[in-house]
XYZ file of C-alpha atoms in Angstrom:
705
model
C 8.788 24.109 -44.608
C 5.240 25.296 -45.117
C 3.102 25.254 -42.070
C -0.609 26.216 -41.719
C -2.489 27.330 -38.638
C -4.057 23.867 -38.091
C -6.433 23.039 -35.227
C -6.231 22.936 -31.428
C -8.070 19.633 -31.274
C -7.362 16.763 -31.220
C -4.139 17.045 -29.166
C -1.184 15.126 -30.457
C -0.114 14.329 -34.091
C -3.130 13.560 -36.296
C -2.551 12.350 -39.915
C -5.466 12.972 -42.241
C -4.161 11.651 -45.593
C -2.770 14.964 -46.822
C -0.593 16.008 -43.851
C -0.327 16.071 -40.076
C -1.886 18.364 -37.478
C 0.266 18.930 -34.376
C -1.203 20.241 -31.152
C 0.453 20.557 -27.702
C -0.974 21.924 -24.400
C 1.142 24.251 -22.300
C -0.262 27.034 -20.178
C 3.168 28.469 -19.278
C 4.873 28.221 -22.768
C 5.925 31.406 -24.396
C 6.850 29.669 -27.694
C 6.784 26.078 -28.870
C 9.011 24.608 -31.578
C 7.998 21.390 -33.385
C 11.136 19.346 -34.162
C 11.047 16.987 -37.101
C 13.750 14.284 -37.368
C 14.827 12.484 -40.525
C 17.762 10.248 -41.498
C 20.809 12.306 -42.358
C 22.304 9.591 -44.590
C 25.228 8.929 -42.151
C 23.343 6.899 -39.590
C 22.159 9.838 -37.638
C 19.153 12.152 -37.577
C 18.686 15.660 -39.009
C 16.518 17.998 -37.010
C 14.199 20.616 -38.553
C 12.747 23.190 -36.159
C 9.371 24.873 -36.899
C 7.646 27.329 -34.474
C 3.972 26.384 -34.024
C 2.137 29.473 -35.335
C -1.107 29.432 -33.292
C -2.226 29.103 -29.744
C -5.824 28.748 -28.596
C -6.832 27.950 -25.029
C -3.175 27.241 -24.205
C -3.012 24.727 -27.019
C -0.159 25.360 -29.401
C -0.855 23.972 -32.948
C -0.048 23.918 -36.627
C -0.682 21.748 -39.729
C 2.158 20.593 -42.086
C 1.203 19.243 -45.507
C 2.778 16.009 -46.745
C 3.981 14.843 -43.279
C 3.268 11.158 -43.327
C 3.084 8.244 -40.858
C 6.559 7.225 -39.709
C 7.707 10.821 -39.268
C 9.645 11.200 -35.956
C 9.157 14.357 -33.957
C 9.442 16.097 -30.583
C 9.003 19.580 -29.079
C 11.120 22.283 -27.533
C 9.143 24.472 -25.114
C 10.339 28.043 -24.465
C 9.069 29.280 -21.108
C 10.003 30.005 -17.501
C 12.682 27.836 -15.729
C 11.978 28.543 -12.033
C 11.833 25.297 -10.048
C 10.930 27.110 -6.818
C 7.733 28.327 -8.544
C 7.054 25.011 -10.101
C 8.255 25.838 -13.638
C 10.862 23.742 -15.472
C 10.725 24.731 -19.138
C 13.979 24.389 -21.013
C 14.071 24.486 -24.805
C 17.508 22.742 -24.814
C 15.624 19.599 -23.742
C 13.655 17.775 -26.421
C 10.355 16.535 -24.971
C 8.082 13.750 -26.080
C 4.512 14.509 -27.053
C 2.246 13.489 -24.145
C -0.238 12.463 -26.838
C 2.320 10.503 -28.937
C 0.600 7.339 -30.352
C 4.007 5.742 -30.945
C 7.591 6.285 -29.667
C 10.694 5.252 -31.412
C 14.071 4.590 -29.797
C 15.259 4.395 -26.219
C 16.748 6.812 -23.620
C 20.464 7.247 -23.653
C 20.962 8.161 -19.954
C 23.335 10.878 -19.133
C 23.714 14.578 -18.219
C 21.893 15.930 -21.264
C 18.534 14.412 -20.185
C 18.652 16.495 -16.926
C 17.914 20.162 -16.538
C 20.390 20.511 -13.689
C 24.033 19.729 -13.399
C 24.879 16.429 -11.526
C 25.767 17.291 -7.993
C 24.020 20.654 -8.029
C 20.277 20.349 -8.241
C 19.790 24.101 -7.958
C 21.857 24.782 -11.054
C 20.632 24.715 -14.723
C 21.998 22.487 -17.519
C 21.509 23.530 -21.097
C 23.003 20.478 -22.916
C 20.963 19.478 -26.019
C 19.072 16.325 -25.088
C 17.765 15.474 -28.586
C 20.595 12.977 -29.380
C 19.746 11.115 -26.167
C 15.982 10.983 -26.581
C 13.542 8.679 -28.301
C 11.229 10.405 -30.684
C 7.457 10.555 -30.986
C 6.088 9.105 -34.202
C 3.229 10.002 -36.503
C 1.145 6.944 -37.043
C -1.236 5.645 -39.692
C -4.605 5.549 -37.978
C -6.096 3.071 -40.526
C -6.344 -0.628 -39.587
C -8.567 -3.317 -41.127
C -10.569 -4.529 -38.080
C -12.820 -6.638 -40.280
C -15.799 -7.783 -38.216
C -14.103 -7.326 -34.851
C -16.450 -6.998 -31.911
C -15.674 -6.883 -28.151
C -16.500 -10.210 -26.522
C -18.295 -8.346 -23.698
C -18.220 -11.107 -21.213
C -20.375 -10.603 -18.138
C -18.164 -9.991 -15.053
C -19.674 -13.133 -13.391
C -18.551 -15.279 -16.265
C -15.035 -13.738 -16.610
C -11.848 -15.571 -15.829
C -8.796 -13.207 -15.891
C -5.193 -14.231 -16.686
C -2.619 -11.640 -15.606
C 0.303 -11.798 -17.990
C 3.455 -10.095 -19.083
C 3.839 -9.945 -22.892
C 7.498 -11.076 -22.760
C 7.324 -13.322 -19.654
C 4.444 -15.232 -21.139
C 5.944 -15.819 -24.627
C 9.740 -15.544 -24.552
C 10.573 -19.276 -24.157
C 7.551 -20.973 -25.693
C 9.050 -23.668 -28.100
C 6.269 -23.359 -30.670
C 6.665 -19.576 -31.160
C 9.111 -18.464 -33.875
C 12.247 -16.876 -32.444
C 11.686 -13.602 -34.298
C 8.464 -12.763 -32.604
C 8.962 -14.178 -29.103
C 8.304 -11.586 -26.375
C 6.043 -9.506 -28.602
C 2.398 -8.661 -29.178
C 2.489 -10.957 -32.208
C 3.623 -13.784 -29.858
C 0.653 -13.291 -27.593
C -1.594 -13.696 -30.687
C 0.222 -16.908 -31.717
C -2.091 -19.946 -31.919
C 0.005 -21.785 -29.206
C -0.753 -19.001 -26.647
C -4.347 -18.635 -27.700
C -4.943 -22.359 -27.510
C -3.390 -22.453 -23.985
C -5.631 -19.669 -22.828
C -8.730 -21.258 -24.297
C -7.965 -24.654 -22.785
C -7.597 -22.916 -19.329
C -11.022 -21.357 -19.810
C -9.493 -17.844 -19.853
C -11.680 -15.253 -21.495
C -9.794 -12.095 -20.435
C -6.104 -11.471 -20.508
C -4.868 -8.617 -18.349
C -1.542 -7.374 -19.751
C 0.985 -5.777 -17.512
C 1.887 -2.307 -18.601
C 2.225 -1.865 -22.346
C 2.124 1.891 -22.358
C 5.544 3.113 -23.500
C 7.824 3.170 -20.392
C 11.271 4.357 -19.522
C 13.985 1.877 -18.464
C 15.486 3.317 -15.273
C 19.147 4.428 -15.467
C 19.795 3.154 -11.956
C 18.730 -0.355 -13.044
C 20.748 -0.202 -16.231
C 23.781 0.653 -14.336
C 23.354 -2.517 -12.329
C 22.909 -4.611 -15.448
C 19.234 -4.957 -14.785
C 16.139 -3.350 -16.365
C 12.571 -2.211 -15.587
C 10.875 -5.514 -16.555
C 7.436 -4.894 -15.261
C 7.001 -1.445 -16.903
C 5.383 0.590 -14.184
C 7.275 3.659 -15.374
C 5.062 5.206 -18.042
C 6.197 8.081 -20.263
C 3.636 7.675 -23.142
C 0.015 7.052 -22.245
C -1.264 6.582 -25.773
C 1.711 4.636 -27.241
C 2.060 0.810 -27.137
C 5.651 0.071 -26.105
C 7.906 -0.690 -29.028
C 10.028 -3.013 -26.906
C 7.178 -5.568 -27.324
C 6.992 -5.129 -31.077
C 8.512 -7.378 -33.742
C 8.117 -4.655 -36.367
C 11.328 -2.778 -37.454
C 9.394 0.248 -38.657
C 8.648 3.355 -36.448
C 5.014 3.127 -35.493
C 4.772 -0.550 -36.490
C 3.983 -1.506 -32.812
C 0.527 0.068 -33.290
C -0.484 -2.153 -36.128
C 0.935 -5.223 -34.358
C -0.902 -4.437 -31.120
C -4.146 -4.016 -33.010
C -3.619 -7.333 -34.764
C -3.124 -9.012 -31.400
C -6.340 -7.618 -30.140
C -8.263 -8.680 -33.148
C -6.911 -12.249 -32.885
C -7.777 -12.472 -29.221
C -11.215 -11.164 -29.810
C -11.751 -13.883 -32.504
C -10.931 -16.377 -29.796
C -13.439 -14.876 -27.322
C -10.686 -13.365 -25.183
C -10.997 -9.816 -23.889
C -7.869 -7.576 -23.493
C -7.518 -5.641 -20.325
C -4.590 -3.235 -19.812
C -2.768 -2.620 -16.556
C -2.389 1.222 -16.673
C -0.306 3.546 -14.575
C -1.994 6.952 -14.479
C -0.730 7.763 -11.009
C 2.847 8.775 -11.832
C 5.275 9.076 -14.743
C 8.913 8.120 -15.479
C 10.268 11.637 -14.707
C 10.530 10.950 -11.005
C 11.055 13.592 -8.349
C 12.990 16.886 -8.446
C 16.155 14.974 -9.229
C 14.686 13.226 -12.218
C 15.149 13.746 -15.980
C 13.210 16.149 -18.244
C 11.537 13.854 -20.806
C 8.041 15.232 -21.436
C 5.458 16.586 -18.957
C 8.113 18.270 -16.704
C 9.414 20.394 -19.533
C 5.976 21.197 -21.025
C 3.996 22.339 -18.024
C 5.343 20.955 -14.781
C 2.730 22.526 -12.437
C -0.133 21.402 -14.601
C 0.854 17.776 -14.860
C 2.259 17.048 -11.347
C 1.153 17.610 -7.796
C 3.705 19.878 -6.179
C 4.385 20.618 -2.514
C 2.368 23.760 -1.667
C 5.013 25.581 0.262
C 7.894 24.676 -1.988
C 7.086 23.874 -5.533
C 10.482 22.543 -6.423
C 9.368 19.304 -4.749
C 6.754 16.754 -5.752
C 3.922 15.099 -3.740
C 4.613 11.350 -3.877
C 1.679 9.008 -3.058
C 3.244 6.234 -5.178
C 6.716 5.695 -3.879
C 8.115 6.677 -7.353
C 8.893 10.271 -6.879
C 5.800 12.095 -8.267
C 2.026 11.920 -8.618
C 0.008 13.093 -11.563
C -2.110 16.113 -10.863
C -5.516 14.736 -11.406
C -6.942 17.963 -9.982
C -5.831 19.845 -13.089
C -8.334 19.846 -15.999
C -5.682 19.154 -18.711
C -4.029 16.378 -16.714
C -7.461 14.848 -16.317
C -8.191 15.328 -20.010
C -4.918 13.453 -20.815
C -6.006 10.465 -18.763
C -9.616 10.445 -20.135
C -8.383 10.962 -23.714
C -5.960 8.022 -23.274
C -8.598 5.705 -21.897
C -11.012 6.577 -24.793
C -8.246 6.120 -27.398
C -7.401 2.625 -26.148
C -11.170 1.672 -26.216
C -12.138 3.303 -29.501
C -8.974 3.063 -31.568
C -7.206 0.005 -30.057
C -10.357 -1.916 -29.161
C -9.282 -2.903 -25.639
C -11.967 -4.152 -23.266
C -10.989 -2.716 -19.965
C -8.442 -1.382 -17.548
C -6.775 -2.282 -14.265
C -5.644 0.932 -12.576
C -2.402 0.734 -10.715
C -2.421 2.366 -7.289
C -5.917 3.661 -8.018
C -6.292 5.445 -4.678
C -3.894 8.039 -6.013
C -6.460 9.039 -8.633
C -8.999 9.539 -5.886
C -6.977 12.110 -4.036
C -8.430 15.654 -4.409
C -5.827 17.106 -2.200
C -4.384 14.878 0.533
C -7.377 12.807 1.419
C -8.738 9.796 -0.578
C -12.195 10.740 -1.723
C -14.097 8.010 -3.603
C -16.168 10.706 -5.333
C -13.190 12.565 -6.670
C -13.381 14.338 -10.049
C -11.765 11.546 -11.858
C -14.367 8.987 -10.831
C -17.235 11.441 -11.723
C -15.691 11.825 -15.201
C -15.511 8.100 -15.666
C -19.046 7.705 -14.440
C -20.500 9.973 -17.073
C -18.225 9.079 -19.896
C -20.236 7.162 -22.550
C -17.132 5.171 -23.704
C -15.006 4.500 -20.626
C -17.895 3.735 -18.326
C -18.906 0.782 -20.503
C -15.649 -1.268 -20.268
C -14.282 -3.236 -17.389
C -12.812 -0.917 -14.718
C -10.582 -2.668 -12.068
C -8.978 -0.772 -9.274
C -5.895 -1.653 -7.310
C -7.501 0.044 -4.321
C -4.484 1.263 -2.448
C -1.421 3.551 -2.703
C 1.426 4.336 -0.297
C -0.005 7.657 1.012
C -1.975 8.097 4.313
C -5.331 6.395 4.167
C -4.530 4.800 0.883
C -5.834 1.299 1.604
C -9.302 1.552 0.205
C -10.392 -2.052 -0.428
C -14.239 -1.978 -0.613
C -14.532 1.848 -0.873
C -14.567 2.436 -4.590
C -17.669 3.651 -6.521
C -20.292 1.091 -7.714
C -19.124 1.155 -11.316
C -15.773 -0.265 -10.291
C -14.493 -3.704 -9.323
C -11.416 -4.129 -7.114
C -8.419 -6.334 -6.641
C -9.500 -7.902 -3.367
C -6.296 -7.859 -1.261
C -8.255 -9.200 1.780
C -9.210 -12.203 -0.281
C -5.585 -12.830 -1.011
C -4.459 -12.476 2.558
C -7.244 -14.547 4.080
C -7.032 -17.446 1.660
C -3.219 -17.671 2.144
C -3.672 -17.626 5.940
C -6.349 -20.300 5.908
C -4.380 -22.803 3.857
C -1.198 -22.261 5.841
C -3.019 -22.987 9.030
C -3.146 -19.594 10.781
C -5.645 -19.421 13.663
C -8.902 -17.508 13.659
C -9.403 -17.255 9.954
C -12.466 -19.478 9.391
C -15.275 -16.838 9.480
C -13.354 -14.393 7.225
C -12.411 -17.214 4.865
C -16.134 -18.011 4.553
C -16.825 -14.373 3.749
C -14.079 -14.084 1.139
C -15.026 -17.221 -0.767
C -18.662 -16.167 -1.040
C -17.975 -12.761 -2.600
C -17.017 -10.565 0.278
C -20.452 -9.147 0.908
C -19.076 -7.252 3.936
C -16.942 -5.165 1.561
C -19.221 -4.637 -1.463
C -22.947 -5.170 -0.683
C -23.508 -1.991 1.235
C -22.615 0.085 -1.849
C -25.064 -1.785 -4.108
C -22.377 -3.887 -5.807
C -22.463 -7.544 -6.608
C -20.086 -10.463 -5.794
C -18.205 -9.786 -9.030
C -17.091 -6.517 -7.632
C -14.417 -8.663 -6.018
C -11.520 -9.561 -8.294
C -10.240 -12.589 -6.384
C -6.601 -13.508 -6.519
C -4.083 -15.401 -4.425
C -1.023 -14.555 -6.659
C -0.214 -11.441 -8.788
C 2.842 -10.259 -10.398
C 3.950 -8.513 -7.264
C 5.070 -11.202 -4.840
C 5.697 -14.986 -4.821
C 4.451 -17.253 -7.602
C 2.084 -19.920 -6.576
C 4.771 -22.542 -6.500
C 7.102 -20.281 -4.471
C 4.267 -19.422 -2.039
C 4.323 -22.997 -0.884
C 8.083 -23.457 -1.135
C 9.572 -20.493 0.687
C 9.065 -18.861 4.057
C 11.390 -16.026 3.168
C 12.020 -13.871 0.120
C 15.224 -14.473 -1.777
C 15.797 -11.244 -3.778
C 19.602 -11.142 -3.795
C 19.719 -11.005 -7.593
C 18.011 -7.560 -7.453
C 21.168 -5.949 -6.028
C 19.582 -4.476 -2.885
C 20.921 -6.976 -0.332
C 17.497 -8.607 -0.109
C 15.968 -5.461 1.317
C 13.455 -4.910 -1.478
C 10.107 -6.666 -1.778
C 7.555 -7.492 0.824
C 8.849 -9.434 3.853
C 5.400 -10.563 5.224
C 4.256 -12.953 2.447
C 1.855 -15.190 4.376
C 3.713 -18.046 2.769
C 4.656 -21.546 4.046
C 7.358 -23.744 2.680
C 5.736 -27.016 3.827
C 8.776 -28.074 5.806
C 11.818 -27.150 3.710
C 13.118 -23.819 2.305
C 13.303 -23.975 -1.434
C 13.912 -27.037 -3.663
C 14.009 -30.342 -1.871
C 14.158 -34.085 -2.623
C 11.763 -34.914 0.218
C 8.835 -36.626 -1.405
C 6.477 -35.847 1.413
C 7.269 -32.117 1.326
C 6.880 -32.073 -2.495
C 3.534 -33.937 -2.321
C 2.268 -31.419 0.235
C 3.377 -28.540 -1.969
C 1.513 -29.941 -4.968
C -1.532 -30.476 -2.826
C -1.366 -26.885 -1.509
C -1.122 -25.520 -5.083
C -4.239 -27.470 -5.961
C -5.984 -26.198 -2.845
C -5.295 -22.566 -3.840
C -6.394 -23.043 -7.463
C -9.635 -24.854 -6.496
C -10.522 -22.258 -3.836
C -9.794 -19.385 -6.300
C -11.805 -20.802 -9.201
C -14.792 -21.937 -7.152
C -15.132 -18.807 -4.990
C -17.867 -16.312 -5.847
C -16.354 -13.291 -7.631
C -14.057 -12.925 -10.571
C -10.973 -15.133 -10.347
C -7.617 -13.964 -11.596
C -4.764 -16.396 -12.259
C -1.215 -15.151 -12.597
C 0.620 -16.378 -15.738
C 2.368 -19.585 -15.240
C 0.910 -20.490 -11.899
C -0.981 -23.310 -13.665
C 2.392 -24.568 -14.966
C 4.221 -24.514 -11.588
C 6.332 -21.494 -12.517
C 9.027 -20.456 -10.052
C 11.130 -17.335 -9.517
C 13.426 -19.196 -7.044
C 11.971 -17.374 -4.066
C 12.360 -13.874 -5.562
C 9.130 -11.958 -4.749
C 10.058 -8.761 -6.552
C 11.176 -9.464 -10.118
C 10.391 -5.993 -11.359
C 13.994 -5.655 -12.555
C 14.629 -9.226 -13.845
C 14.135 -9.504 -17.576
C 15.517 -12.995 -17.639
C 14.833 -16.696 -17.250
C 14.064 -15.953 -13.597
C 10.939 -14.064 -14.507
C 9.887 -15.707 -17.748
C 7.644 -18.817 -17.937
C 9.813 -21.949 -18.463
C 7.576 -23.768 -20.782
C 9.853 -26.738 -21.103
C 9.571 -27.429 -17.324
C 5.795 -27.040 -17.113
C 4.046 -29.119 -14.477
C 1.640 -30.810 -16.852
C -0.400 -32.510 -13.997
C -1.086 -29.126 -12.328
C -2.039 -27.712 -15.781
C -4.557 -30.473 -16.248
C -5.953 -30.081 -12.815
C -6.379 -26.297 -13.343
C -8.121 -26.921 -16.657
C -10.448 -29.448 -14.848
C -11.466 -26.940 -12.074
C -11.928 -24.045 -14.549
C -14.228 -26.268 -16.708
C -16.211 -27.122 -13.580
C -16.684 -23.383 -12.814
C -17.642 -22.651 -16.449
C -20.210 -25.454 -16.512
C -22.010 -24.447 -13.316
C -23.518 -21.115 -12.643
C -23.762 -21.850 -8.921
C -20.106 -20.826 -8.788
C -20.851 -17.667 -10.766
C -23.734 -16.059 -8.977
C -24.614 -12.455 -9.733
C -26.108 -11.821 -6.379
C -24.956 -12.466 -2.879
C -26.194 -15.450 -0.775
C -28.905 -14.639 1.865
C -29.052 -17.917 3.731
C -32.832 -18.119 3.641
C -34.897 -21.198 2.600
C -35.473 -21.353 -1.094
C -39.171 -21.648 -2.141
C -39.303 -23.968 -5.108
C -42.487 -26.070 -5.838
C -41.883 -29.821 -5.140
C -38.388 -29.090 -3.612
C -37.320 -29.348 0.024
C -36.974 -25.959 1.549
C -33.242 -25.683 1.797
C -31.122 -22.519 2.197
C -29.266 -21.122 -0.839
C -26.111 -21.692 1.241
C -25.379 -23.602 4.369
C -22.338 -23.941 6.654
C -21.565 -27.181 8.448
C -19.039 -28.599 10.843
C -17.367 -31.868 9.888
C -19.920 -33.847 11.906
C -22.666 -32.579 9.670
C -24.221 -30.066 12.230
C -24.863 -26.487 11.283
C -22.000 -24.158 12.199
C -22.674 -22.312 15.526
C -21.180 -19.057 16.747
C -18.855 -21.116 18.911
C -17.708 -23.052 15.852
C -16.974 -19.776 13.991
C -15.184 -18.291 16.890
C -12.933 -21.276 17.564
C -9.525 -19.980 16.604
C -8.172 -23.534 16.274
C -10.862 -24.632 13.798
C -9.487 -25.446 10.371
C -12.267 -27.435 8.805
C -15.785 -26.801 7.601
C -18.131 -27.617 4.757
C -20.315 -25.395 2.586
C -23.523 -26.380 0.779
C -24.337 -24.483 -2.410
C -27.908 -24.980 -3.477
C -28.307 -25.134 -7.306
C -32.034 -24.453 -6.935
C -31.367 -21.214 -5.000
C -29.687 -19.126 -7.771
C -31.704 -15.810 -7.936
C -30.378 -15.060 -11.498
C -32.088 -15.361 -14.851
C -30.498 -15.870 -18.202
C -30.605 -13.514 -21.154
C -34.080 -14.833 -22.165
C -35.398 -14.288 -18.645
C -35.491 -17.917 -17.735
C -34.634 -18.882 -14.117
C -31.152 -20.385 -13.795
C -31.139 -23.862 -12.146
C -28.013 -25.845 -11.471
C -26.822 -28.868 -9.546
C -26.060 -28.536 -5.885
C -22.507 -28.893 -4.475
C -20.962 -29.722 -1.084
C -17.454 -28.472 -0.592
C -15.326 -29.823 2.271
C -12.334 -27.707 3.425
C -9.632 -29.192 5.654
C -6.625 -27.022 6.445
C -5.854 -29.263 9.522
C -2.593 -31.196 9.623
C -4.555 -34.496 10.073
C -7.317 -36.098 7.949
C -10.869 -35.193 8.994
C -14.098 -37.243 8.580
C -16.958 -35.262 7.168
C -20.591 -36.407 7.522
C -22.444 -35.699 4.242
C -25.934 -34.012 4.433
C -29.112 -36.085 4.720
C -31.186 -37.121 1.686
C -33.133 -33.874 1.651
C -30.064 -32.243 0.164
C -29.350 -35.092 -2.269
C -29.804 -38.785 -2.266
C -26.266 -39.294 -3.521
C -23.103 -37.333 -4.249
C -20.174 -37.859 -6.561
C -16.684 -36.582 -6.211
C -15.722 -33.980 -8.904
C -12.559 -32.434 -7.276
C -10.226 -33.992 -4.756
C -7.007 -32.098 -4.189
C -5.408 -35.039 -2.381
C -6.199 -37.986 -4.671
C -7.952 -39.053 -7.814
C -11.708 -38.690 -7.621
C -13.735 -41.696 -6.806
C -16.206 -42.798 -9.457
C -18.950 -44.435 -7.351
C -21.794 -42.389 -6.043
C -21.763 -41.808 -2.265
C -24.946 -42.149 -0.279
C -26.441 -39.204 1.780
C -25.246 -39.204 5.367
C -22.140 -41.197 4.589
C -18.834 -40.372 6.299
C -16.057 -39.325 3.897
C -12.412 -38.769 4.738
C -10.800 -35.510 3.607
C -7.051 -35.824 3.770
C -4.933 -33.374 5.692
C -4.660 -29.933 4.086
C -6.982 -30.936 1.221
C -10.324 -29.972 -0.272
C -13.140 -32.153 -1.611
C -15.860 -31.066 -3.894
C -19.010 -33.179 -4.275
C -21.722 -32.751 -6.805
C -25.332 -33.866 -6.298
C -25.735 -37.033 -8.299
C -28.783 -37.908 -10.423
C -29.545 -41.351 -11.761
């Protein structure tokens, strides 16, 4: 087969209409073979091996005319196999292209995928792995985007919906069977309408980078459902594609993005750049390990056969190496430029900040992101922790970044389950966590607020279980977090007790109202608005089944309608979406009373004192949000003015009377949200006493004749 010298850039397989350029980085390789796979006519694949003719700057490359989209390929890298020195090249192991834009097929787990013999990790195994490996695919880069434009919602106006492609769509009755669980299903009108009715304008998809299904889970009859096991950083996973054609997942993913953009919904990807599916020194050779192990992974300094593990998964990507960094940045740019995604949520992002052993918020990776003209302009969300020493870094990421606020989650859970001494921190969390973000020049929207995420109980289970129930995972209930800050409201699991069920419903409404009306960016977990349950399992990473999917037929329609109502209130009122922190000082507005932009009040109507804040038993308070005190301006430079609100929180086990503010605040108030009952319709006079039921929340809006 004819092969030309080609080019060293871009890396990966690049089709230009007349043929395909192949380029692979390896600093340790002595020779690189490109392996092309075609149907042999008997249901198998025929392999053609071609040595790449050129190497420039450690990039091996060549151009082959007439190689078209759909072509399956891989590499065999000839080089040193010396694990003690950090080298694991073995040309008997077919490796995936790190820059593959599509991957076809699945892993057939067995001895050939491993470079050592089972039972003897110091040995070498030379079985050919090609029959057991999926293949990289040359893709057609063309797609008709039409007039697609990114929605580009301001952070302050964003409502995020964390979702799993399959879990969200697999059982929806209006979605055709042949596309359920796929990118096409996410773009189906039934899902788009559901998101729009909820006020969602950004969907955060759990990992869709091509990932490996762990052999240990397959042996148990389970699977890696969540997908935090990446092996292809530029390839949308084919498991979520309805297309039968190699590479068809790319076109389907792009069509999904285009449809969501038409509906005003951004697409954010949950990305896993901290580790790969190759695991530790006992793991398989699938890609990076067999190409240039020491360049792509952090190795133990005094024994390079072992891997540094800040993630709990066996390895950590070597973000200190320029080519590993280049892969991450090239991947991010590709998803923005070619796939039109709108942002990223970085799994275990503290790992990316580790220059050596310490977490350094000014690490090279963050400097690269800061100066990158493409990546720096999209939404960047950090999961600000990892499992290494000093890895919990909430509040410590650079100003460009927003963060999953784990302290918000913990505090709000503790408050509504009645834990002592949470009142002052609860107040800080619902007003944007200024203590975490203001000192670095960030705004309230640096806080991605959440009560529930994929990792842990669903919202319904949070109020239904005191203990995790993960027996189905096959680990004797030892996996998953044991300290969930949950409360079952009086009975463990399903019950016929009407009082317990009523309290659980009220608690779910409390969490949803608190979340959506807090300052910052709210994130809902898919199905929480429908009352989704995982039957007490708080770690469904391996459960690709009805246990983890949304059960659309059993949706709690009352909870859904309530969530839609609260979301609409947030959308309609900028006082819940401030772009600057409160300062508590009187607002100077001509003709208006000099009231603070925010005020905190005890149930008797008096201002909160230090003694009130410090009372560990206190479970009730009210907050006044001054609609005249918003320091923001709209796009035309006009000052933003809104109605004022008075929110009464009662996490006490008994009803509490709240005295409404005097007429300087508002002559009358009207109920707009009541988590314990239907809202009253009659205006309530200033200074009136109102009863807030036990463990409930009341939101009042200033009323104008």
